[in-house]
Coordinates of C-alpha atoms in Angstrom, one line a residue:
M1 CA -4.7 -24.7 4.7
T2 CA -4.5 -28.3 5.4
R3 CA -7.2 -30.5 6.5
A4 CA -5.7 -30.8 10.0
R5 CA -5.5 -27.1 10.4
L6 CA -9.1 -26.6 9.3
S7 CA -10.4 -29.2 11.8
R8 CA -8.3 -27.7 14.5
A9 CA -9.7 -24.2 13.8
A10 CA -13.2 -25.5 13.6
A11 CA -12.8 -27.2 17.0
L12 CA -11.3 -24.1 18.5
A13 CA -14.2 -22.0 17.2
A14 CA -16.7 -24.5 18.6
C15 CA -15.1 -24.4 22.0
A16 CA -15.0 -20.6 22.0
A17 CA -18.7 -20.5 21.1
C18 CA -19.6 -22.9 23.9
A19 CA -17.3 -21.3 26.5
A20 CA -18.5 -17.7 26.1
P21 CA -22.1 -18.2 27.5
A22 CA -20.8 -20.4 30.2
A23 CA -18.2 -17.8 31.3
L24 CA -20.9 -15.1 31.3
S25 CA -23.3 -17.1 33.4
C26 CA -20.7 -17.9 36.0
R27 CA -20.5 -14.3 37.3
G28 CA -21.9 -13.7 40.7
D29 CA -25.2 -11.9 41.4
A30 CA -23.3 -9.2 43.3
D31 CA -22.1 -7.7 40.1
A32 CA -25.4 -7.7 38.3
P33 CA -27.4 -4.5 38.4
P34 CA -30.7 -4.8 40.2
P35 CA -33.8 -5.1 38.0
P36 CA -35.5 -1.8 37.5
A37 CA -38.1 -1.1 40.1
P38 CA -41.7 -1.1 38.7
T39 CA -42.9 2.5 38.8
A40 CA -46.4 3.1 39.9
A41 CA -47.8 5.3 37.2
P42 CA -50.5 7.5 38.6
A43 CA -54.0 6.3 37.6
P44 CA -55.5 8.3 34.8
R45 CA -58.0 10.8 36.1
P46 CA -61.5 10.4 34.8
P47 CA -62.7 13.1 32.5
V48 CA -64.6 15.9 34.2
D49 CA -67.6 15.6 32.0
Q50 CA -68.7 12.0 31.4
V51 CA -71.8 12.9 29.2
L52 CA -72.0 11.6 25.7
P53 CA -72.4 14.1 22.9
G54 CA -76.0 15.2 22.6
E55 CA -76.9 13.9 26.1
L56 CA -78.0 16.2 28.9
A57 CA -76.1 16.4 32.2
E58 CA -77.8 16.2 35.5
G59 CA -78.2 19.4 37.5
V60 CA -78.2 19.9 41.2
E61 CA -82.0 20.4 41.6
Q62 CA -84.4 17.5 41.9
A63 CA -88.1 17.0 41.4
F64 CA -89.4 14.1 43.6
G65 CA -86.1 12.2 43.1
L66 CA -85.7 13.1 39.4
P67 CA -82.6 15.2 38.7
I68 CA -83.5 18.3 36.6
P69 CA -81.2 18.7 33.6
R70 CA -78.4 21.2 34.1
R71 CA -79.6 23.5 31.3
M72 CA -83.1 23.9 32.8
R73 CA -84.2 26.0 35.7
V74 CA -87.0 25.4 38.1
S75 CA -89.7 28.1 37.5
A76 CA -92.2 26.9 40.1
R77 CA -92.2 24.4 42.9
F78 CA -95.3 23.2 44.8
S79 CA -95.9 20.3 47.2
D80 CA -97.2 18.1 44.4
A81 CA -95.6 19.5 41.3
V82 CA -92.4 21.0 39.9
F83 CA -92.1 23.1 36.7
A84 CA -88.8 23.6 34.9
T85 CA -88.0 25.3 31.7
G86 CA -85.0 25.5 29.4
E87 CA -83.8 26.3 25.9
I88 CA -83.3 22.6 25.0
S89 CA -85.2 20.6 22.4
A90 CA -88.1 18.6 23.9
E91 CA -86.8 15.4 22.2
R92 CA -83.5 15.7 24.2
V93 CA -85.4 16.3 27.5
A94 CA -87.7 13.3 26.8
N95 CA -84.7 11.1 26.1
Y96 CA -83.1 12.4 29.3
V97 CA -86.2 11.5 31.3
R98 CA -86.6 8.1 29.5
T99 CA -83.2 6.9 30.8
R100 CA -84.0 7.9 34.5
V101 CA -87.6 6.6 34.9
L102 CA -89.6 3.4 34.6
A103 CA -92.9 4.4 33.0
G104 CA -96.1 2.3 33.0
R105 CA -97.2 4.1 29.9
V106 CA -95.5 6.6 27.5
E107 CA -97.6 8.8 25.3
T108 CA -95.6 10.6 22.5
G109 CA -97.1 13.3 20.4
P110 CA -95.7 16.1 18.2
G111 CA -95.5 18.7 20.9
K112 CA -95.7 16.7 24.1
T113 CA -94.4 13.4 25.7
I114 CA -96.1 12.1 28.8
F115 CA -94.6 9.5 31.1
A116 CA -97.7 8.2 33.1
Q117 CA -97.6 5.9 36.1
A118 CA -93.8 6.4 36.3
T119 CA -91.3 5.7 39.0
V120 CA -87.9 7.4 39.2
K121 CA -85.1 4.9 39.4
S122 CA -83.4 6.8 42.2
A123 CA -86.7 7.1 44.2
P124 CA -88.8 4.0 43.5
Q125 CA -91.2 4.6 46.4
R126 CA -92.8 7.5 44.5
K127 CA -95.3 7.5 41.6
V128 CA -94.9 10.5 39.3
R129 CA -96.4 11.8 36.1
I130 CA -93.9 13.6 33.9
E131 CA -94.8 15.8 30.9
V132 CA -92.2 17.2 28.5
V133 CA -93.9 20.0 26.5
S134 CA -92.4 21.9 23.5
R135 CA -93.1 25.6 23.4
A136 CA -91.4 27.5 20.6
H137 CA -87.7 27.4 21.4
V138 CA -88.3 26.4 25.0
S139 CA -89.1 23.1 26.6
E140 CA -91.1 22.7 29.8
L141 CA -90.7 19.8 32.2
V142 CA -93.6 19.1 34.6
V143 CA -93.2 16.5 37.3
R144 CA -96.3 15.7 39.3
D145 CA -96.2 13.6 42.5
E146 CA -99.0 11.1 42.3
T147 CA -98.0 9.0 45.3
R148 CA -101.0 7.9 47.3
P149 CA -100.7 8.4 51.1
P150 CA -100.6 5.1 53.0
P151 CA -103.9 4.0 54.5
E152 CA -104.4 4.6 58.2
P153 CA -104.0 1.3 60.1
G154 CA -106.9 0.0 62.1
L155 CA -109.8 1.6 60.1
S156 CA -112.6 -0.5 58.8
V157 CA -113.8 -0.1 55.2
E158 CA -116.9 1.9 56.4
E159 CA -114.7 4.3 58.5
R160 CA -112.5 5.0 55.5
W161 CA -115.6 5.8 53.3
R162 CA -116.9 8.1 56.1
R163 CA -113.7 10.0 56.3
H164 CA -114.1 10.9 52.6
G165 CA -117.8 11.9 53.2
L166 CA -119.4 8.9 51.5
T167 CA -121.3 5.8 52.5
P168 CA -119.9 2.3 51.7
D169 CA -122.2 2.2 48.6
G170 CA -120.7 5.5 47.3
K171 CA -123.5 7.9 48.2
V172 CA -122.8 11.3 49.8
L173 CA -123.3 11.4 53.6
D174 CA -124.2 15.1 53.9
P175 CA -125.4 16.7 50.6
T176 CA -125.3 20.2 52.1
R177 CA -121.5 20.0 52.5
L178 CA -120.7 19.4 48.8
E179 CA -118.0 21.6 47.4

């Protein structure tokens, strides 16, 4: 091949390379397929059980705002106390309670954990005392309501003492009515 032919072939190849994209871009939009429509994938469903391994699930029963663990059953219910038992380790029950209350003082022993002067996060208006007791293979949960009744409005200090059977200096009003 001669030099003139090579330069002519190179020029032709360069023109073809430049003309191909230009020819493709000149097509009308009517021929172009529409972009794929974004498909709305269904949101993933949350798992049914969102409890971590080793953590206790909340049950449907409550004791003064504190949900009783699902694996425990209420054995006695009074106006000021609720007793629940279950075949769960006392340590797991104490950890369950610890995450749901704000305790003024926590006393931990080998067979018993006490949450004194506690408030349940879901019912902060109540003061409770919670005891978690280990008994063989069973744990007992005792929740006592220690909320004080509100004072009666309009009473003087002397009248409040008298309603409790005492004088303002703490002496008994009627010694014959002692119980």
